[in-house]
Structures are given as structure tokens and as C-alpha cells.
Amino acid sequence: MSDAGAFSVPLSSRRSTLHLARDLSQCICGGDLVILSGELGAGKTFLVRGLCRALGLPEKVRVTSPTFTLVHELNTVPPLLHADLYRLRTSREVLELGLLYLRDEGRILIVEWGEGWISELGGDALIISLSVHPRVAQLSCSGARSSKMLAQLRESGQMKKDNATIPDL
Ligand SMILES: Nc1ncnc2c1ncn2[C@@H]1O[C@H](COP(=O)(O)OP(=O)(O)OP(=O)(O)O)[C@@H](O)[C@H]1O
Ligand SMILES: [Mg+2]
């Protein structure tokens, strides 16, 4: 992880999380890796839900935590894999999921509890660490592509905002 360009975003309400998700949807591309870290209930899955809606996933498709199924494939544009590696313990278990191959094929990879497995997931990750007390997202990156995403997110946060309201989910 690199501290260069790292910044934080206050997430005082669910709506501010949805704004971050929308900003992320505007700079993310197929093949990108996003790592979500933060304690149980910090809002990782909620952020993914907002991202999926912003990437065109219909309301009727539920976005839930893949804690037991490990990986969900969601029909967003571009398509997205949502993984939760909380229960995995070894590199081998992570590699056997085949996420790296699917990332190379152009899926967005967004991974809860993935901070320990960045190299197994192909590296160059945008890292979003959520905390609850206070509710804040700390954003950092670990490579050239993720550093561009980080810069774009910082810029969209600074342009603040077109004040478009996003409906709560
Ligand atoms: N910025 C916010 N302000 C207030 N509440 C929030 C915010 N973001 C998320 N939440 C709430 O936190 C709840 C729990 O979030 P979520 O299930 O996404 O956590 P999680 O980090 O995925 O947990 P786990 O580690 O158990 O998978 C959500 O139902 C949502 O209502
Ligand atoms: Mg979750």
C-alpha cells in the first residue's frame, strides 16, 4: 500500500456512502480491483450495493454479503465479482477461487476482507477502509492504475457535488 495520494472521506450518513459509490462507478473499469476493509457491519456490502446500482444493476436484484458463498457475480456494466474472503485462511484457498483469471477477463473485482490477499488478487488495488466510530472511509492505492482511480475520486469529492440527490437503498 502507498500513502501517496491517500485521503479520507467522512461518511456521516448512508447517503454519503452512496455518493462515494456513485463517484467510484464513474471511474472504475473492467479489470479493476477494489479492496474493502473494516470491521463487521462497517458498511462494505452497502457500498457494493450502491456501486452495483450505479453500474446499472436493476433494483430487483439483491446484493447481499457473500460471506458463505464467497463470490457473487453481478450483471452490472461492466460485470462485477463481489467476494468476501473473511472465512479464508491461506493463499491457496484464495488462488483456488480463480478470481485472478476472471479479473484478467475484464470483471471488476470488489473484495470484502481482501486486504491480506492483494497480491493473490493480482495487485494494484484501490483500498477503501471503512470505520464506524467515526464513520469515515480512508482511501489509498497500491499501484499505477489504482493511483489514477484515487486521484479521480479525490477530484470528484473536491468538486462537491452537483447536489444531485441519490435515493437511499
Ligand atoms: N455511512 C453510513 N451511515 C450509517 N449507516 C450506514 C452507513 N453505511 C452503511 N450503513 C449501515 O450499516 C449496515 C451494515 O452494513 P454492511 O452489511 O454493508 O456491513 P459490512 O461491512 O458488509 O459487514 P460484514 O463485515 O459483516 O460483511 C447497513 O445495513 C447500512 O444500513
Ligand atoms: Mg459484508
mmCIF file of C-alpha atoms and ligand atoms in Angstrom:
data_model
loop_
_atom_site.group_PDB
_atom_site.id
_atom_site.type_symbol
_atom_site.label_atom_id
_atom_site.label_comp_id
_atom_site.label_asym_id
_atom_site.label_seq_id
_atom_site.Cartn_x
_atom_site.Cartn_y
_atom_site.Cartn_z
ATOM 1 C CA MET A 1 0.000 0.000 0.000
ATOM 2 C CA SER A 2 1.160 3.530 -0.723
ATOM 3 C CA ASP A 3 0.407 6.626 1.309
ATOM 4 C CA ALA A 4 0.848 8.838 -1.750
ATOM 5 C CA GLY A 5 -2.445 10.500 -2.537
ATOM 6 C CA ALA A 6 -4.281 8.791 0.329
ATOM 7 C CA PHE A 7 -7.206 10.732 1.705
ATOM 8 C CA SER A 8 -10.325 10.262 3.765
ATOM 9 C CA VAL A 9 -13.998 10.917 3.178
ATOM 10 C CA PRO A 10 -16.489 11.423 6.017
ATOM 11 C CA LEU A 11 -19.468 9.081 5.678
ATOM 12 C CA SER A 12 -21.855 10.568 8.192
ATOM 13 C CA SER A 13 -24.930 9.038 6.558
ATOM 14 C CA ARG A 14 -25.927 6.176 4.291
ATOM 15 C CA ARG A 15 -26.412 8.752 1.568
ATOM 16 C CA SER A 16 -22.785 9.892 1.767
ATOM 17 C CA THR A 17 -21.745 6.261 1.263
ATOM 18 C CA LEU A 18 -23.970 6.166 -1.820
ATOM 19 C CA HIS A 19 -22.284 9.324 -3.143
ATOM 20 C CA LEU A 20 -18.893 7.650 -2.746
ATOM 21 C CA ALA A 21 -20.272 4.578 -4.545
ATOM 22 C CA ARG A 22 -21.525 6.738 -7.375
ATOM 23 C CA ASP A 23 -18.166 8.534 -7.676
ATOM 24 C CA LEU A 24 -16.454 5.159 -7.754
ATOM 25 C CA SER A 25 -18.812 3.948 -10.508
ATOM 26 C CA GLN A 26 -17.683 6.877 -12.653
ATOM 27 C CA CYS A 27 -14.009 5.963 -12.586
ATOM 28 C CA ILE A 28 -13.999 2.175 -12.313
ATOM 29 C CA CYS A 29 -13.295 -0.080 -15.314
ATOM 30 C CA GLY A 30 -13.369 -3.794 -16.048
ATOM 31 C CA GLY A 31 -10.274 -5.448 -14.575
ATOM 32 C CA ASP A 32 -10.030 -3.036 -11.632
ATOM 33 C CA LEU A 33 -9.549 -4.356 -8.103
ATOM 34 C CA VAL A 34 -11.154 -2.678 -5.085
ATOM 35 C CA ILE A 35 -10.438 -3.940 -1.587
ATOM 36 C CA LEU A 36 -12.930 -3.110 1.154
ATOM 37 C CA SER A 37 -11.728 -3.390 4.705
ATOM 38 C CA GLY A 38 -13.327 -2.500 8.011
ATOM 39 C CA GLU A 39 -14.958 -4.175 10.973
ATOM 40 C CA LEU A 40 -18.139 -6.258 10.836
ATOM 41 C CA GLY A 41 -21.054 -4.014 9.918
ATOM 42 C CA ALA A 42 -18.829 -1.137 8.750
ATOM 43 C CA GLY A 43 -20.856 -0.804 5.527
ATOM 44 C CA LYS A 44 -18.752 -2.725 2.992
ATOM 45 C CA THR A 45 -21.667 -4.599 1.431
ATOM 46 C CA PHE A 46 -23.792 -1.452 1.485
ATOM 47 C CA LEU A 47 -21.116 0.349 -0.539
ATOM 48 C CA VAL A 48 -21.049 -2.539 -3.048
ATOM 49 C CA ARG A 49 -24.861 -2.352 -3.297
ATOM 50 C CA GLY A 50 -24.637 1.358 -4.131
ATOM 51 C CA LEU A 51 -21.881 0.708 -6.673
ATOM 52 C CA CYS A 52 -23.929 -2.025 -8.367
ATOM 53 C CA ARG A 53 -26.994 0.212 -8.621
ATOM 54 C CA ALA A 54 -24.824 2.991 -10.091
ATOM 55 C CA LEU A 55 -23.482 0.459 -12.614
ATOM 56 C CA GLY A 56 -26.971 -0.364 -13.810
ATOM 57 C CA LEU A 57 -27.970 -3.391 -11.719
ATOM 58 C CA PRO A 58 -31.791 -3.465 -11.525
ATOM 59 C CA GLU A 59 -33.436 -2.868 -8.121
ATOM 60 C CA LYS A 60 -34.975 -6.321 -8.136
ATOM 61 C CA VAL A 61 -31.543 -7.999 -7.988
ATOM 62 C CA ARG A 62 -30.473 -8.222 -4.344
ATOM 63 C CA VAL A 63 -26.880 -7.505 -3.381
ATOM 64 C CA THR A 64 -26.045 -9.448 -0.226
ATOM 65 C CA SER A 65 -22.872 -10.361 1.627
ATOM 66 C CA PRO A 66 -21.167 -13.363 0.012
ATOM 67 C CA THR A 67 -19.871 -14.453 3.420
ATOM 68 C CA PHE A 68 -20.752 -18.125 2.910
ATOM 69 C CA THR A 69 -20.913 -18.359 -0.876
ATOM 70 C CA LEU A 70 -17.575 -16.428 -1.103
ATOM 71 C CA VAL A 71 -18.227 -14.913 -4.546
ATOM 72 C CA HIS A 72 -21.271 -13.419 -6.275
ATOM 73 C CA GLU A 73 -21.259 -12.470 -9.928
ATOM 74 C CA LEU A 74 -23.394 -9.423 -10.665
ATOM 75 C CA ASN A 75 -24.642 -8.383 -14.042
ATOM 76 C CA THR A 76 -23.513 -4.775 -13.924
ATOM 77 C CA VAL A 77 -21.860 -2.926 -16.800
ATOM 78 C CA PRO A 78 -19.007 -3.843 -16.789
ATOM 79 C CA PRO A 79 -19.695 -7.143 -14.963
ATOM 80 C CA LEU A 80 -18.584 -7.326 -11.364
ATOM 81 C CA LEU A 81 -17.471 -10.043 -8.950
ATOM 82 C CA HIS A 82 -18.225 -9.391 -5.291
ATOM 83 C CA ALA A 83 -16.184 -11.566 -2.943
ATOM 84 C CA ASP A 84 -15.958 -11.863 0.832
ATOM 85 C CA LEU A 85 -12.762 -13.583 1.984
ATOM 86 C CA TYR A 86 -13.473 -13.349 5.739
ATOM 87 C CA ARG A 87 -13.506 -17.128 6.138
ATOM 88 C CA LEU A 88 -10.381 -17.905 4.094
ATOM 89 C CA ARG A 89 -7.065 -18.572 5.773
ATOM 90 C CA THR A 90 -4.472 -19.496 3.120
ATOM 91 C CA SER A 91 -3.154 -18.128 -0.166
ATOM 92 C CA ARG A 92 -4.035 -21.408 -1.783
ATOM 93 C CA GLU A 93 -7.717 -21.080 -0.822
ATOM 94 C CA VAL A 94 -7.754 -17.595 -2.328
ATOM 95 C CA LEU A 95 -5.972 -18.645 -5.523
ATOM 96 C CA GLU A 96 -8.318 -21.596 -5.985
ATOM 97 C CA LEU A 97 -11.284 -19.240 -6.327
ATOM 98 C CA GLY A 98 -9.886 -18.274 -9.753
ATOM 99 C CA LEU A 99 -10.589 -14.578 -9.221
ATOM 100 C CA LEU A 100 -7.366 -13.501 -10.874
ATOM 101 C CA TYR A 101 -8.307 -15.198 -14.128
ATOM 102 C CA LEU A 102 -11.780 -13.620 -14.074
ATOM 103 C CA ARG A 103 -10.242 -10.226 -13.350
ATOM 104 C CA ASP A 104 -7.937 -10.662 -16.333
ATOM 105 C CA GLU A 105 -11.018 -11.403 -18.429
ATOM 106 C CA GLY A 106 -12.372 -7.954 -17.568
ATOM 107 C CA ARG A 107 -14.563 -8.319 -14.497
ATOM 108 C CA ILE A 108 -14.408 -5.660 -11.815
ATOM 109 C CA LEU A 109 -13.234 -7.377 -8.631
ATOM 110 C CA ILE A 110 -14.517 -5.942 -5.351
ATOM 111 C CA VAL A 111 -13.415 -7.830 -2.276
ATOM 112 C CA GLU A 112 -14.502 -7.549 1.346
ATOM 113 C CA TRP A 113 -11.814 -8.633 3.846
ATOM 114 C CA GLY A 114 -9.280 -8.800 0.995
ATOM 115 C CA GLU A 115 -6.530 -6.588 2.437
ATOM 116 C CA GLY A 116 -4.309 -9.585 3.226
ATOM 117 C CA TRP A 117 -4.571 -11.049 -0.274
ATOM 118 C CA ILE A 118 -3.820 -8.167 -2.627
ATOM 119 C CA SER A 119 -1.003 -9.930 -4.470
ATOM 120 C CA GLU A 120 -3.054 -13.168 -4.831
ATOM 121 C CA LEU A 121 -5.748 -10.996 -6.446
ATOM 122 C CA GLY A 122 -3.293 -9.507 -8.960
ATOM 123 C CA GLY A 123 -2.137 -6.374 -7.126
ATOM 124 C CA ASP A 124 -2.765 -2.730 -7.996
ATOM 125 C CA ALA A 125 -5.760 -2.275 -5.689
ATOM 126 C CA LEU A 126 -7.808 0.701 -4.664
ATOM 127 C CA ILE A 127 -8.197 0.197 -0.921
ATOM 128 C CA ILE A 128 -11.199 1.592 0.918
ATOM 129 C CA SER A 129 -11.053 1.149 4.689
ATOM 130 C CA LEU A 130 -14.317 1.888 6.455
ATOM 131 C CA SER A 131 -14.571 2.779 10.105
ATOM 132 C CA VAL A 132 -17.693 3.261 12.206
ATOM 133 C CA HIS A 133 -16.595 5.479 15.112
ATOM 134 C CA PRO A 134 -16.451 7.922 13.433
ATOM 135 C CA ARG A 135 -17.927 6.865 10.092
ATOM 136 C CA VAL A 136 -15.080 7.595 7.681
ATOM 137 C CA ALA A 137 -13.602 5.982 4.567
ATOM 138 C CA GLN A 138 -9.820 6.045 4.217
ATOM 139 C CA LEU A 139 -8.786 5.653 0.568
ATOM 140 C CA SER A 140 -5.371 4.518 -0.630
ATOM 141 C CA CYS A 141 -3.842 2.615 -3.528
ATOM 142 C CA SER A 142 -1.172 0.065 -4.364
ATOM 143 C CA GLY A 143 -0.240 0.614 -7.994
ATOM 144 C CA ALA A 144 -0.356 2.777 -11.090
ATOM 145 C CA ARG A 145 -3.927 2.136 -12.223
ATOM 146 C CA SER A 146 -5.386 2.367 -8.701
ATOM 147 C CA SER A 147 -3.470 5.593 -8.162
ATOM 148 C CA LYS A 148 -5.355 7.093 -11.133
ATOM 149 C CA MET A 149 -8.665 5.987 -9.652
ATOM 150 C CA LEU A 150 -7.653 7.503 -6.335
ATOM 151 C CA ALA A 151 -6.850 10.830 -7.988
ATOM 152 C CA GLN A 152 -10.187 10.839 -9.834
ATOM 153 C CA LEU A 153 -12.085 10.085 -6.644
ATOM 154 C CA ARG A 154 -10.300 12.874 -4.834
ATOM 155 C CA GLU A 155 -11.210 15.253 -7.637
ATOM 156 C CA SER A 156 -14.866 14.253 -7.719
ATOM 157 C CA GLY A 157 -15.008 14.701 -3.938
ATOM 158 C CA GLN A 158 -13.480 18.166 -4.233
ATOM 159 C CA MET A 159 -15.833 19.288 -6.980
ATOM 160 C CA LYS A 160 -18.505 18.652 -4.387
ATOM 161 C CA LYS A 161 -21.148 17.900 -5.609
ATOM 162 C CA ASP A 162 -23.735 18.657 -8.164
ATOM 163 C CA ASN A 163 -26.026 18.140 -5.173
ATOM 164 C CA ALA A 164 -27.940 15.559 -7.126
ATOM 165 C CA THR A 165 -29.806 13.503 -4.587
ATOM 166 C CA ILE A 166 -29.370 9.783 -4.647
ATOM 167 C CA PRO A 167 -32.327 7.774 -3.358
ATOM 168 C CA ASP A 168 -31.493 5.712 -0.286
ATOM 169 C CA LEU A 169 -31.409 1.936 -0.791
HETATM 170 N N1 LIG B 1 -22.444 5.802 6.070
HETATM 171 C C1 LIG B 1 -23.326 5.098 6.793
HETATM 172 N N2 LIG B 1 -24.021 5.672 7.776
HETATM 173 C C2 LIG B 1 -24.905 4.952 8.513
HETATM 174 N N3 LIG B 1 -25.174 3.643 8.336
HETATM 175 C C3 LIG B 1 -24.517 3.021 7.368
HETATM 176 C C4 LIG B 1 -23.558 3.696 6.530
HETATM 177 N N4 LIG B 1 -23.051 2.815 5.646
HETATM 178 C C5 LIG B 1 -23.667 1.649 5.906
HETATM 179 N N5 LIG B 1 -24.535 1.762 6.928
HETATM 180 C C6 LIG B 1 -25.371 0.706 7.520
HETATM 181 O O1 LIG B 1 -24.549 -0.325 8.039
HETATM 182 C C7 LIG B 1 -25.261 -1.557 7.878
HETATM 183 C C8 LIG B 1 -24.293 -2.721 7.843
HETATM 184 O O2 LIG B 1 -23.529 -2.613 6.686
HETATM 185 P P1 LIG B 1 -22.962 -3.839 5.835
HETATM 186 O O3 LIG B 1 -23.772 -5.060 5.946
HETATM 187 O O4 LIG B 1 -22.741 -3.257 4.500
HETATM 188 O O5 LIG B 1 -21.578 -4.091 6.593
HETATM 189 P P2 LIG B 1 -20.335 -4.969 6.191
HETATM 190 O O6 LIG B 1 -19.148 -4.121 6.403
HETATM 191 O O7 LIG B 1 -20.524 -5.565 4.847
HETATM 192 O O8 LIG B 1 -20.366 -6.117 7.290
HETATM 193 P P3 LIG B 1 -19.725 -7.600 7.240
HETATM 194 O O9 LIG B 1 -18.277 -7.460 7.577
HETATM 195 O O10 LIG B 1 -20.496 -8.303 8.324
HETATM 196 O O11 LIG B 1 -19.976 -8.178 5.866
HETATM 197 C C9 LIG B 1 -26.076 -1.379 6.593
HETATM 198 O O12 LIG B 1 -27.301 -2.038 6.661
HETATM 199 C C10 LIG B 1 -26.293 0.101 6.480
HETATM 200 O O13 LIG B 1 -27.608 0.424 6.843
HETATM 201 MG MG MG B 2 -20.475 -7.551 4.087
#
